[in-house]
Coordinates of C-alpha atoms (C1' of nucleotides) in Angstrom, one line a residue:
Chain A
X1 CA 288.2 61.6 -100.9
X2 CA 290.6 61.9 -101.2
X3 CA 291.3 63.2 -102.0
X4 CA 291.1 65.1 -102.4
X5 CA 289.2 65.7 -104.8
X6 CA 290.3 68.7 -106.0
X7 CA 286.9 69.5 -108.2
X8 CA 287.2 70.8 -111.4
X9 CA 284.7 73.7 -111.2
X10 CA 282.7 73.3 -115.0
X11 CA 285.3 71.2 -117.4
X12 CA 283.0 68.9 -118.6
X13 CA 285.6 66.6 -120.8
X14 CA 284.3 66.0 -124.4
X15 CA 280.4 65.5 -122.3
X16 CA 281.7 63.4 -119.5
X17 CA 280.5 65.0 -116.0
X18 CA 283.8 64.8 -113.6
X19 CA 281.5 62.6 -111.5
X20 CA 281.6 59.9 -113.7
X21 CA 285.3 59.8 -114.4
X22 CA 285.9 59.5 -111.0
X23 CA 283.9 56.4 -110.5
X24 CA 285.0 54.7 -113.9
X25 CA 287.8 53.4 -111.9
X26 CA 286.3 52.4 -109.3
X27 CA 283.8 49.9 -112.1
X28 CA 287.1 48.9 -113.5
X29 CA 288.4 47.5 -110.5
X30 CA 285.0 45.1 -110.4
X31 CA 284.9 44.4 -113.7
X32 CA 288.3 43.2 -113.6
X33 CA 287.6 41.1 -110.4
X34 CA 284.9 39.8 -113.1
X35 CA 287.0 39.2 -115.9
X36 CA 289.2 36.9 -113.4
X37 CA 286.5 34.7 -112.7
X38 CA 285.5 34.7 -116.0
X39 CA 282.1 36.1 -115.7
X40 CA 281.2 36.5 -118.8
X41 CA 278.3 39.4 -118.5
X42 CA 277.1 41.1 -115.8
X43 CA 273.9 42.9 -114.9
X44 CA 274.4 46.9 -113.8
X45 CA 272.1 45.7 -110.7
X46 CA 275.4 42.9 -109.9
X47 CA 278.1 45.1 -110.9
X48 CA 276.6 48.3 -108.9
X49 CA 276.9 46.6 -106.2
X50 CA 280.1 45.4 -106.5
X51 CA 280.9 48.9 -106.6
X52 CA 279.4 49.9 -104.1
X53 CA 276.9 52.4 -105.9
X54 CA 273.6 52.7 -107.5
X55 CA 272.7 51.0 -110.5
X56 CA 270.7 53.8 -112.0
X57 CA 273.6 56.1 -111.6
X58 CA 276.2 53.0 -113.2
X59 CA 273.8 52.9 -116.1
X60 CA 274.0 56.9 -116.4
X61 CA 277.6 57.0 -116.2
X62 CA 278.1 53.8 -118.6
X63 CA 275.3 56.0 -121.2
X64 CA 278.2 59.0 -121.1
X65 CA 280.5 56.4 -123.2
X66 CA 277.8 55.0 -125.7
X67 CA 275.6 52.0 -125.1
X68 CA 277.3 49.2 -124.2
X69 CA 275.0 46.9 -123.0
X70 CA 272.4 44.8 -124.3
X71 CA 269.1 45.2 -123.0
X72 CA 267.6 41.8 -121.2
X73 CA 271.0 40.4 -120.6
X74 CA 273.3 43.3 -119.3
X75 CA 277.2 43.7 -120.4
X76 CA 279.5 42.2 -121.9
X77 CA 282.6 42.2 -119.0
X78 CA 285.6 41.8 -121.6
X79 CA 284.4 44.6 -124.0
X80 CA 283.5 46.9 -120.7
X81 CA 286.8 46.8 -119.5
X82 CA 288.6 47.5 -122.7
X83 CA 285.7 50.5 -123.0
X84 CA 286.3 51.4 -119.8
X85 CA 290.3 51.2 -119.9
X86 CA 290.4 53.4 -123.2
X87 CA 288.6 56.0 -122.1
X88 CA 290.6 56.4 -118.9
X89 CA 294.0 55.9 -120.9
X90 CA 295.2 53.1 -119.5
X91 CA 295.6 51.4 -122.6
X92 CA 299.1 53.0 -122.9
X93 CA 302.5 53.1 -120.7
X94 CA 302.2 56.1 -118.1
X95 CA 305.7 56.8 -116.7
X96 CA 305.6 58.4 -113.7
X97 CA 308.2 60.0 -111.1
X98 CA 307.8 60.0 -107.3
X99 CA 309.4 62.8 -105.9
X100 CA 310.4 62.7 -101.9
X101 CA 311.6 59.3 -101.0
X102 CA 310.4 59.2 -97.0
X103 CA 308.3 56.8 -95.8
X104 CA 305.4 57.4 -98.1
X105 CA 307.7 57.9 -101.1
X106 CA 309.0 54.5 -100.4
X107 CA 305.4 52.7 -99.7
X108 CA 304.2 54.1 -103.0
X109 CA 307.3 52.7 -104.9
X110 CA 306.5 49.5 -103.5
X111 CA 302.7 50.2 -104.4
X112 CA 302.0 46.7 -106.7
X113 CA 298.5 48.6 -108.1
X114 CA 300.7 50.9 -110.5
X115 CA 302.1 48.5 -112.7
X116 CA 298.6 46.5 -113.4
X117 CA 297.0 49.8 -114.4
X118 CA 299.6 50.9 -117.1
X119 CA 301.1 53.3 -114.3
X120 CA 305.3 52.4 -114.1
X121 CA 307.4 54.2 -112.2
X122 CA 310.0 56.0 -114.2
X123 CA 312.0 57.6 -111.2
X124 CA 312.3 57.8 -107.6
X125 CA 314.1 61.5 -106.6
X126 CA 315.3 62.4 -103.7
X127 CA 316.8 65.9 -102.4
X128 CA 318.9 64.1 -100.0
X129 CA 322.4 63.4 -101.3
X130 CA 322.8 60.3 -99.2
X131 CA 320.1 58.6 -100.6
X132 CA 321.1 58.9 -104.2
X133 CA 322.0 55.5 -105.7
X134 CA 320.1 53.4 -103.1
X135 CA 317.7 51.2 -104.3
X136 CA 313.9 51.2 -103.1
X137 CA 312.1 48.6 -104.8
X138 CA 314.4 48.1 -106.8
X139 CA 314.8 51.0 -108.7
X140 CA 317.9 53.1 -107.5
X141 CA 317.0 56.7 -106.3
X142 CA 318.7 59.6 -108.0
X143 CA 318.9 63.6 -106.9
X144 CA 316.7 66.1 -107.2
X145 CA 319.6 67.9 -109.6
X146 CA 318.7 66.0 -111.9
X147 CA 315.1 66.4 -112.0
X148 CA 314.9 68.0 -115.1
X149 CA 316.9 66.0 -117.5
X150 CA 314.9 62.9 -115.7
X151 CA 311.7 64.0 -117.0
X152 CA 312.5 64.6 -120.3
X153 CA 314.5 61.8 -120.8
X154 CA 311.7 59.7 -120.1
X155 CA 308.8 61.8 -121.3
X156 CA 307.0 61.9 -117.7
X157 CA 304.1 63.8 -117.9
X158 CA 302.5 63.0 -114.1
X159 CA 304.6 63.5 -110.8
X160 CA 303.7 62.5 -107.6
X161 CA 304.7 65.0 -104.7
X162 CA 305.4 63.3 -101.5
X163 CA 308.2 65.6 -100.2
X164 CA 307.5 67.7 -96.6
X165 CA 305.4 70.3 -97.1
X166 CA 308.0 73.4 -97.4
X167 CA 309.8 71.3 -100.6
X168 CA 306.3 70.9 -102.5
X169 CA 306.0 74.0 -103.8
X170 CA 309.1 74.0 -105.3
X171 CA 309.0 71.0 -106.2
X172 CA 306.0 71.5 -107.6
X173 CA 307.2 74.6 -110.1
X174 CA 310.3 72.6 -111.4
X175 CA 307.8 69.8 -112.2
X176 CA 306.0 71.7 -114.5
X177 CA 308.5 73.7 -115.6
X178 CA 310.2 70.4 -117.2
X179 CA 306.9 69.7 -118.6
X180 CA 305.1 67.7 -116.2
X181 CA 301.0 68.1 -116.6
X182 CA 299.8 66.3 -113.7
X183 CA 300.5 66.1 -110.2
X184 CA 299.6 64.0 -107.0
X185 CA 300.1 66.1 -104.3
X186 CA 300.7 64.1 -101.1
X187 CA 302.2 66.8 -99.3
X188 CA 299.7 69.2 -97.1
X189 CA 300.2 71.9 -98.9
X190 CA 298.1 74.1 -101.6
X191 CA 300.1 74.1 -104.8
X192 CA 299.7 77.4 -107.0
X193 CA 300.2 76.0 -110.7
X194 CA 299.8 77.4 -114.5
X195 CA 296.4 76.8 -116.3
X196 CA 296.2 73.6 -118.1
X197 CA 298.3 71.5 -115.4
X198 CA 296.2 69.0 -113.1
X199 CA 296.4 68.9 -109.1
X200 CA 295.0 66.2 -107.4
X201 CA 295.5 66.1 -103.4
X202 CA 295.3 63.3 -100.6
X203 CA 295.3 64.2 -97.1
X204 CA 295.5 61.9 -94.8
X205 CA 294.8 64.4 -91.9
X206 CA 292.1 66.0 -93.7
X207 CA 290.4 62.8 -93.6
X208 CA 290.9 62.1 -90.2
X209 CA 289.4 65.2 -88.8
X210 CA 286.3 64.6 -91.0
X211 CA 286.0 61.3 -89.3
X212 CA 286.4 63.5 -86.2
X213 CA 283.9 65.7 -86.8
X214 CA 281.1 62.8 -87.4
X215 CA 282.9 61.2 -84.8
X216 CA 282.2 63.5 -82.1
X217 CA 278.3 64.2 -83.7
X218 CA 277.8 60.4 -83.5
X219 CA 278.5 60.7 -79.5
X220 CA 276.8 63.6 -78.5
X221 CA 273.6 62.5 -80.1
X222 CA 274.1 59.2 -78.2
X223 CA 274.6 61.2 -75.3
X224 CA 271.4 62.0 -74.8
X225 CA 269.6 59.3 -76.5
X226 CA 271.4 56.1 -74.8
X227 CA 273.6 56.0 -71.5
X228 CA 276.4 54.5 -72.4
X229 CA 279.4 54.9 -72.5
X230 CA 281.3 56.3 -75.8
X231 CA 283.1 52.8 -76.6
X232 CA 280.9 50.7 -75.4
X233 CA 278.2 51.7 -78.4
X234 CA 278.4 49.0 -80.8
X235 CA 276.2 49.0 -83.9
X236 CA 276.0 45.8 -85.1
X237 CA 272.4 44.8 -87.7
X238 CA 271.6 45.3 -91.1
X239 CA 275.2 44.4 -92.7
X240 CA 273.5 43.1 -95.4
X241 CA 270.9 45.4 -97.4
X242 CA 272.5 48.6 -96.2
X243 CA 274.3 50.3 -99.3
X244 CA 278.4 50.4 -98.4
X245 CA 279.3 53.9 -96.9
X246 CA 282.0 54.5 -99.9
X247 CA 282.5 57.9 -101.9
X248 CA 284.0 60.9 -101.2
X249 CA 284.4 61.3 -104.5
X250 CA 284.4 63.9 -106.6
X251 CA 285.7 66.3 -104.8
X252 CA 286.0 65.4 -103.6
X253 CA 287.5 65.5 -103.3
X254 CA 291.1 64.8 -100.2
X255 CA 293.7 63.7 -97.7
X256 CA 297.4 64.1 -97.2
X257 CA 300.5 62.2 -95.6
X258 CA 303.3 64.2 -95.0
X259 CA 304.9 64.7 -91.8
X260 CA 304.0 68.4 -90.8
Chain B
X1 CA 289.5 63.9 -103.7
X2 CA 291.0 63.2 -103.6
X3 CA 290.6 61.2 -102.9
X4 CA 288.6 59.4 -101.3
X5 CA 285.9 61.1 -100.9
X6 CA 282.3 59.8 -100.0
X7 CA 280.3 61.0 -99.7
X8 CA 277.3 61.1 -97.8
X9 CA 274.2 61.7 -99.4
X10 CA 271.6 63.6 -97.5
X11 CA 273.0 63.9 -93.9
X12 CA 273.9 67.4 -93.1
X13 CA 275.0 67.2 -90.0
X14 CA 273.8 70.1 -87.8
X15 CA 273.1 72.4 -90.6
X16 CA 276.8 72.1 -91.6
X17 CA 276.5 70.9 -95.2
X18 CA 279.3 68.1 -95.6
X19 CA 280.8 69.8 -98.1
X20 CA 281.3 72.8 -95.7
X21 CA 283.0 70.1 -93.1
X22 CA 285.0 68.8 -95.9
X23 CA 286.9 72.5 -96.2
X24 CA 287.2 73.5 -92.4
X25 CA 290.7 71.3 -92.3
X26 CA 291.8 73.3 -95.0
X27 CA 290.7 76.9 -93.1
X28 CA 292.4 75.5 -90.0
X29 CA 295.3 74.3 -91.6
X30 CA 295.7 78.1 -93.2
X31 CA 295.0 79.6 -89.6
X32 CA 297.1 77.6 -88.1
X33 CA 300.1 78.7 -90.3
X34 CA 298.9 82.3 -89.4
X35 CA 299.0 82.2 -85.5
X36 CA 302.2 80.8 -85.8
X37 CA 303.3 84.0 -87.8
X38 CA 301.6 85.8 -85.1
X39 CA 299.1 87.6 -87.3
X40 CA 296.3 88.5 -85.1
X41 CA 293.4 89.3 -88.0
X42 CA 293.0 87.9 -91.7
X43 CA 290.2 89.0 -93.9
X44 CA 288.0 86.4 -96.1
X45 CA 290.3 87.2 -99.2
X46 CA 293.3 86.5 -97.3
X47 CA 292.4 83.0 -95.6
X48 CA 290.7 82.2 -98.8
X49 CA 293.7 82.8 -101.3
X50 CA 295.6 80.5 -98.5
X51 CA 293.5 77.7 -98.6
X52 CA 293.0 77.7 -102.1
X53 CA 289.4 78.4 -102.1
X54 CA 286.9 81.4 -103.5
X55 CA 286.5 84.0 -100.5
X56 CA 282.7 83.9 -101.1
X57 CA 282.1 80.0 -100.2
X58 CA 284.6 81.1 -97.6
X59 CA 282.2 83.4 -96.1
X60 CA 279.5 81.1 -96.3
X61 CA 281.2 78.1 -94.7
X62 CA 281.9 80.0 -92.0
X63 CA 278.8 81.4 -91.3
X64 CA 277.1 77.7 -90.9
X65 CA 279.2 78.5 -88.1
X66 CA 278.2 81.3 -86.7
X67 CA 279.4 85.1 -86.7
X68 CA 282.7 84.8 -86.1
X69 CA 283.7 87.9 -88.2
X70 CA 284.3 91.8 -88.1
X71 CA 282.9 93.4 -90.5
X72 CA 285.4 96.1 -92.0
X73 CA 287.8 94.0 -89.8
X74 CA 288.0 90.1 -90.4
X75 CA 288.4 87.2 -89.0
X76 CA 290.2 86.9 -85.4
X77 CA 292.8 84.3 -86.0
X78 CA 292.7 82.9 -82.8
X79 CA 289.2 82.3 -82.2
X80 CA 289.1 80.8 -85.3
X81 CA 291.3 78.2 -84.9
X82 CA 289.2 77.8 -81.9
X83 CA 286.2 77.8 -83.2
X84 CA 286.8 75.2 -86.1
X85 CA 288.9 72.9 -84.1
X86 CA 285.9 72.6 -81.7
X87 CA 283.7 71.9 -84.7
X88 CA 285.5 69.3 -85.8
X89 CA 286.3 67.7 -82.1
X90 CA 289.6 68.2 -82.5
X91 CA 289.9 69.6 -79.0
X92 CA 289.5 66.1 -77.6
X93 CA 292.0 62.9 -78.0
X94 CA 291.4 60.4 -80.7
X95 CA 293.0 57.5 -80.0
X96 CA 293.8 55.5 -82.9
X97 CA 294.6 52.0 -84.2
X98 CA 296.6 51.6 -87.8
X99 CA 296.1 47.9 -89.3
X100 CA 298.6 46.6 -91.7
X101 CA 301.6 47.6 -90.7
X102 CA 303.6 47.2 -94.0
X103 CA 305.3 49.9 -96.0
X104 CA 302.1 52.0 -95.9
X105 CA 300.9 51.2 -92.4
X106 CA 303.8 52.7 -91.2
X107 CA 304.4 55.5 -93.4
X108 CA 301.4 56.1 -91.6
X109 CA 302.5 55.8 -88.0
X110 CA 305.3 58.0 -89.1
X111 CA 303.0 60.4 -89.9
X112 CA 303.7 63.5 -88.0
X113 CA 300.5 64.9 -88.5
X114 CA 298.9 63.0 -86.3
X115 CA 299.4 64.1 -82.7
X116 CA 299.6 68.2 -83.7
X117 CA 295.5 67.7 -84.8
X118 CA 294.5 65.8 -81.3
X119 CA 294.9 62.0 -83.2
X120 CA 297.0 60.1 -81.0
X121 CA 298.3 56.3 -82.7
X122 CA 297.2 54.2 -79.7
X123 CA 298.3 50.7 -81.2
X124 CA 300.0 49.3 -84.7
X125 CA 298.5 46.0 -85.7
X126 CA 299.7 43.1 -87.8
X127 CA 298.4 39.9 -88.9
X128 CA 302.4 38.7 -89.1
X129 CA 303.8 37.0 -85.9
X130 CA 307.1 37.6 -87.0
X131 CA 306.3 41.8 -86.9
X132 CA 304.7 41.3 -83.1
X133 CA 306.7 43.4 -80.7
X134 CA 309.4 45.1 -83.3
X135 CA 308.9 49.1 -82.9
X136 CA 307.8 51.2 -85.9
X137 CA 307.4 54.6 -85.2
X138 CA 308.4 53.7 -81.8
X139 CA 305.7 51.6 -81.2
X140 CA 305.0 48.5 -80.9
X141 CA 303.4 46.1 -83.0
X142 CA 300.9 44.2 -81.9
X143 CA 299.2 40.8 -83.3
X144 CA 295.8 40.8 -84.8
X145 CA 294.7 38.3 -82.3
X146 CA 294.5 41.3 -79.8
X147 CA 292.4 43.4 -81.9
X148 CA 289.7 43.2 -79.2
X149 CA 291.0 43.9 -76.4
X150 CA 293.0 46.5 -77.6
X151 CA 290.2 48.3 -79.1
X152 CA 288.4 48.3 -75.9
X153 CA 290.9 48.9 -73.6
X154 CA 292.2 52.1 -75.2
X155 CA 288.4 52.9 -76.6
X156 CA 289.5 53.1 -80.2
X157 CA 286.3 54.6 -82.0
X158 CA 288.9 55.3 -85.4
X159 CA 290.7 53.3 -87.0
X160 CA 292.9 53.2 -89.9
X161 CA 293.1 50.3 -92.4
X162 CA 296.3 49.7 -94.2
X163 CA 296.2 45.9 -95.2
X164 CA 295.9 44.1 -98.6
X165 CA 292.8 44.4 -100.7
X166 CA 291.5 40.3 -99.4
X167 CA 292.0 41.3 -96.1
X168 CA 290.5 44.3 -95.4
X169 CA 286.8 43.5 -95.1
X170 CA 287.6 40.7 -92.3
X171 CA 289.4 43.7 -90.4
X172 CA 286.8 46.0 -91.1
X173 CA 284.0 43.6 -89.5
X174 CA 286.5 43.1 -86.2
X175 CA 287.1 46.2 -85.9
X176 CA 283.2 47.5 -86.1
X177 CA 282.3 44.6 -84.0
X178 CA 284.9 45.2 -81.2
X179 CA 283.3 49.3 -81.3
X180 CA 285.1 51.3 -83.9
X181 CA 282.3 53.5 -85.8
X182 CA 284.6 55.5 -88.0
X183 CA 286.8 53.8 -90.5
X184 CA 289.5 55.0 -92.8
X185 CA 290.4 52.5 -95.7
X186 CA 293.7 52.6 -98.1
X187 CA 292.6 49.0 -99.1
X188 CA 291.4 48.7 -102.9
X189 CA 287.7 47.4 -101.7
X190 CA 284.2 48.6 -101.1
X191 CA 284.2 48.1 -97.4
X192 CA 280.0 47.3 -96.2
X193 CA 279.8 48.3 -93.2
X194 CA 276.4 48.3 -90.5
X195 CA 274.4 51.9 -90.8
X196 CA 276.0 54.3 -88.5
X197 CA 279.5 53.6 -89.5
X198 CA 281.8 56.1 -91.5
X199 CA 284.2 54.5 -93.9
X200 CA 286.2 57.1 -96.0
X201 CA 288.6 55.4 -98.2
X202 CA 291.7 56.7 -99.8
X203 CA 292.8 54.8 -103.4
X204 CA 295.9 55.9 -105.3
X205 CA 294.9 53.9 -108.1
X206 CA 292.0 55.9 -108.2
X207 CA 293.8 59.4 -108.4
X208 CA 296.1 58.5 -111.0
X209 CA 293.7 57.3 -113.6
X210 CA 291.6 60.4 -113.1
X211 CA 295.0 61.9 -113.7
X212 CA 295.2 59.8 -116.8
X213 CA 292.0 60.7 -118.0
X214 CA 292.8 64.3 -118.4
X215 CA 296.7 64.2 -119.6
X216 CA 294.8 61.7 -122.1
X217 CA 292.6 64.4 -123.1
X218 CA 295.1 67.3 -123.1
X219 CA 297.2 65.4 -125.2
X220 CA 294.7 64.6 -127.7
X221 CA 293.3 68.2 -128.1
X222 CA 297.0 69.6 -128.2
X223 CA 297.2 66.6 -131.4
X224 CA 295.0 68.9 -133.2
X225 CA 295.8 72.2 -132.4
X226 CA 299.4 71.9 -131.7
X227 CA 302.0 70.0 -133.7
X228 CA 304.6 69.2 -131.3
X229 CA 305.3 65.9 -129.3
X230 CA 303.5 64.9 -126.1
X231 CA 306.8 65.4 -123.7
X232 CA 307.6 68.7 -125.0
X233 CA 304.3 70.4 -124.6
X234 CA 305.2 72.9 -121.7
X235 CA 302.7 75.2 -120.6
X236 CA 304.7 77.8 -118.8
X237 CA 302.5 81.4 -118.4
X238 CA 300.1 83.2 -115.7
X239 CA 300.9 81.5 -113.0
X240 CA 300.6 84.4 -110.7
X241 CA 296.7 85.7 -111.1
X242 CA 295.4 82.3 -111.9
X243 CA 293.3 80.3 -108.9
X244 CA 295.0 77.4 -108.0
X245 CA 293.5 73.9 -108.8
X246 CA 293.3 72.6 -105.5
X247 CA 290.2 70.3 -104.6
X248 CA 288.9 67.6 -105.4
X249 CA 286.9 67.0 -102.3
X250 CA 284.1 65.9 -102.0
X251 CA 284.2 63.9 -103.0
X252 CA 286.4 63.0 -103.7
X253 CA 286.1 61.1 -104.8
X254 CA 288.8 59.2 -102.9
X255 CA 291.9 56.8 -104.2
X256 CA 293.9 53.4 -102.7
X257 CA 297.5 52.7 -101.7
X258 CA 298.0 48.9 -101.0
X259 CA 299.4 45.8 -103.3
X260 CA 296.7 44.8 -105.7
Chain C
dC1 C1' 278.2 113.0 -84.2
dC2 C1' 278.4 112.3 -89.0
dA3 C1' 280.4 110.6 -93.3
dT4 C1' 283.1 107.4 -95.6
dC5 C1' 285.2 103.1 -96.3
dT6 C1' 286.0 98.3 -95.6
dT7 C1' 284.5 93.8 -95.1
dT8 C1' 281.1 90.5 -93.6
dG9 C1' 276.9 87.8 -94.0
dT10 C1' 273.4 86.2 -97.1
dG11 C1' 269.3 86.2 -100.6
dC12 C1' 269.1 84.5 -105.1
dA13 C1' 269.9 82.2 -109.3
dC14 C1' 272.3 78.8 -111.8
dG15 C1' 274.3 74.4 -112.9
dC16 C1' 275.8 69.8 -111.8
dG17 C1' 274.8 65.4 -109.9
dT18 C1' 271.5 62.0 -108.2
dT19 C1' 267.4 59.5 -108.3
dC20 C1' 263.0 57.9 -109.9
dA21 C1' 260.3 55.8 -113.1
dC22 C1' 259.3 54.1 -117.5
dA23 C1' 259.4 53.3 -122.4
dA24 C1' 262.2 50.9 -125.7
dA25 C1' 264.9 46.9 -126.9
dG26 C1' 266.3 42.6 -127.1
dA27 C1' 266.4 37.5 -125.4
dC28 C1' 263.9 33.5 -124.8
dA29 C1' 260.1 30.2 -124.8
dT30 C1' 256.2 28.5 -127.0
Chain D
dA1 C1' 255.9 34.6 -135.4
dT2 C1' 254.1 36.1 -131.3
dG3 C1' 254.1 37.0 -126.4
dT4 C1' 256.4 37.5 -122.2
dC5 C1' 260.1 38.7 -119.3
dT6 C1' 264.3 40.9 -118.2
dT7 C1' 267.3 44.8 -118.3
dT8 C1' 269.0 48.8 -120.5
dG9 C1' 269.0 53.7 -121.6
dT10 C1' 267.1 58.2 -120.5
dG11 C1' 263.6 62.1 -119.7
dA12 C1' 262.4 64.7 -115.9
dA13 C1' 262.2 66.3 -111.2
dC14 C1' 264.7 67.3 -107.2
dG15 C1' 268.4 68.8 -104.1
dC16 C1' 272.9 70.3 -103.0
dG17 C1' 276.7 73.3 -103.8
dT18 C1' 278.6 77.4 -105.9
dG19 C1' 279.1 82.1 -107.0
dC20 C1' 277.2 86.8 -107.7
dA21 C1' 276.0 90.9 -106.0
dC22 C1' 274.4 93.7 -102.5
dA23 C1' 272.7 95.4 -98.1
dA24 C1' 273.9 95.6 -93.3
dA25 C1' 277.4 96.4 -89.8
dG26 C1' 281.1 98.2 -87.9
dA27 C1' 285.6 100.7 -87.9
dT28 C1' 287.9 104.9 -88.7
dG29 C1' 288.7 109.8 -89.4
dG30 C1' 287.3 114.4 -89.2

DNA sequence: CCATCTTTGTGCACGCGTTCACAAAGACAT
DNA sequence: ATGTCTTTGTGAACGCGTGCACAAAGATGG
């Protein structure tokens, strides 16, 4: 999804497949669902499911990190998290700037999920001078003039975009140039950037019109298969055994919220 | 991937592989810019290097299509933007319902995006009394007990889920039950959902630890070749000729933007 | 009408990711 | 200590997606 997932066309970091990365968060999100419970292990059969994937692909990814688990009993949820957590980097403090304080700019300050995942918001910019100084959750919004000395005060090395889409590019280039390695791009836009940085992309509309386009496949097949009408068709058996329809993953990929 | 991307294992859709329909937003987005510059022909190089994407997979998603193209000429603009917006049913209205209408829910309604791609917001939904009838976007919102009949009576087949995490599966199975078949999810949660239903979910979590993952790699390899400090590693050359990183699709993966 | 030049459309090979299926490893009971 | 049972870790096969490289198609000029 989203995202975008921007794909990353061969960089297999230090042997783990892009594929994998992207679902390691996803397997930290149930094991710390576990760890709240206090489960104390957990089968990859269990915890696959929790994620919504397969188990033989969850043992795969977990064998990318080194073996975990203990055969006949499955793993240890404590040590998997901390495993899991490391590897991502979210044992340490990621400051991070949100530039483009509009409606999403503001939801994504408010966002409660950076925080617990060693994510805090360093900054909240803004281009428009009437905004500068008022607080949005809680953190006071200062000027894009200031962008630069922002970043390096604070040693912010990922910026999220979420500006219209004529400011992203710009944006975008004064980002990197004050040293920024990383960017979210919310903006609907395709960002041109230096070797060695990192886009990622969400798109909200580009999600949308692939729900469209499978949308509009699901009805015409209907069409001619069953009578009636479009919104009277409701699906409703099998809740249970059916796998969840969850991914879009690695590339992934991908949508964006910006108004256009 | 942005992103949210699942994706779907084995179901090509008409011939069109799904990653194929997970690019044509991106073509039309590009064309779209293009017919409103009044440019009445664009050649696979040119579309390509505007969407972000290598001219020969451009080629080849399009001609899943069909021959649209002149050779020695290029692509007609026009019947481009035709031709993919049909493919993707964007030539129809898509009424749609947005649940959760806190600081997400209606950065989304805001979303100008919407209507200019044939999605038209049809209701905002909220599970507070205290929100029913106050306008966002315009709009009114609506209480959750009406979820039904609102679905029905507007016949909703998309809708948009913007609630908390413990939440969201209880909307999900309302709204699938009332006859909404394609479901996009900003909620932190594997949604299960009946065969037959779409779910593509969107996790901002997600993105930024993938993010993580690779400043945490960069950093450590620049350790060991390069002696300066993490903040002032700027990477500033060959920003014209390189590809941009743009992707993450399929993917993509796929990331979350509500209160954990 | 012919030659040349541009650009499309695609056959082919390669690599990544997924899945199956099973051997190895360890827990647990006797 | 031995046997049984559960669950991991992985070798191997398969399929999708990507990118190369080129032949075919058409435009354009003489």
């Amino acid at each position: 999804m989203a995202t975008g997932r921007t794909h990353r066309p061969a960089t297999r970091s230090r042997g783990i497949p892009e594929a994998t990365v992207a679902r390691l968060p996803l397997y930290l999100r149930a094991l710390t669902a576990l760890s709240e419970r206090s489960v104390p292990t957990v089968s990859s059969e269990e915890l696959a499911a929790a994620a919504g994937v397969n188990s033989a692909k969850l043992r795969k990814d977990f064998s990318y990190l080194g073996s975990y688990g203990t055969r006949g009993v499955g793993y240890d949820v404590e040590y998997l998290v901390y495993q899991i957590s490391r590897e991502l980097g979210l044992t340490q403090d990621w400051p991070v700037v949100i530039v483009g304080i509009g409606n999403l700019g503001a939801a994504l300050a408010n966002y409660g999920g950076f925080a617990s995942r060693g994510f805090r918001v360093a900054a909240l910019i803004d281009a428009d001078p009437a905004m500068a100084g008022k607080p949005v959750a809680g953190i006071p919004v200062q000027h894009s003039d200031d962008l630069e000395k922002i970043i390096q005060d604070n040693g912010v090395s990922i910026g999220v975009i979420a500006t219209p889409a004529g400011a992203a590019q710009a944006v975008c280039d004064r980002l990197v140039a004050a040293g920024v390695t990383s960017i979210l791009n919310f903006a609907p836009t395709v960002l041109t950037v230096p070797d060695g940085v990192d886009v990622r992309k969400v798109d909200l509309s580009i999600e949308l019109q692939i729900l469209a386009f499978h949308e509009q496949r699901k009805a015409g097949e209907e069409a001619h298969t069953d009578g009636t009408g479009p919104a009277a068709a409701v699906t409703r058996e099998g809740a249970d055994d059916s796998a969840p329809s969850a991914d879009k993953g690695p590339d992934g990929d991908v949508p964006a919220v910006m108004p256009a």
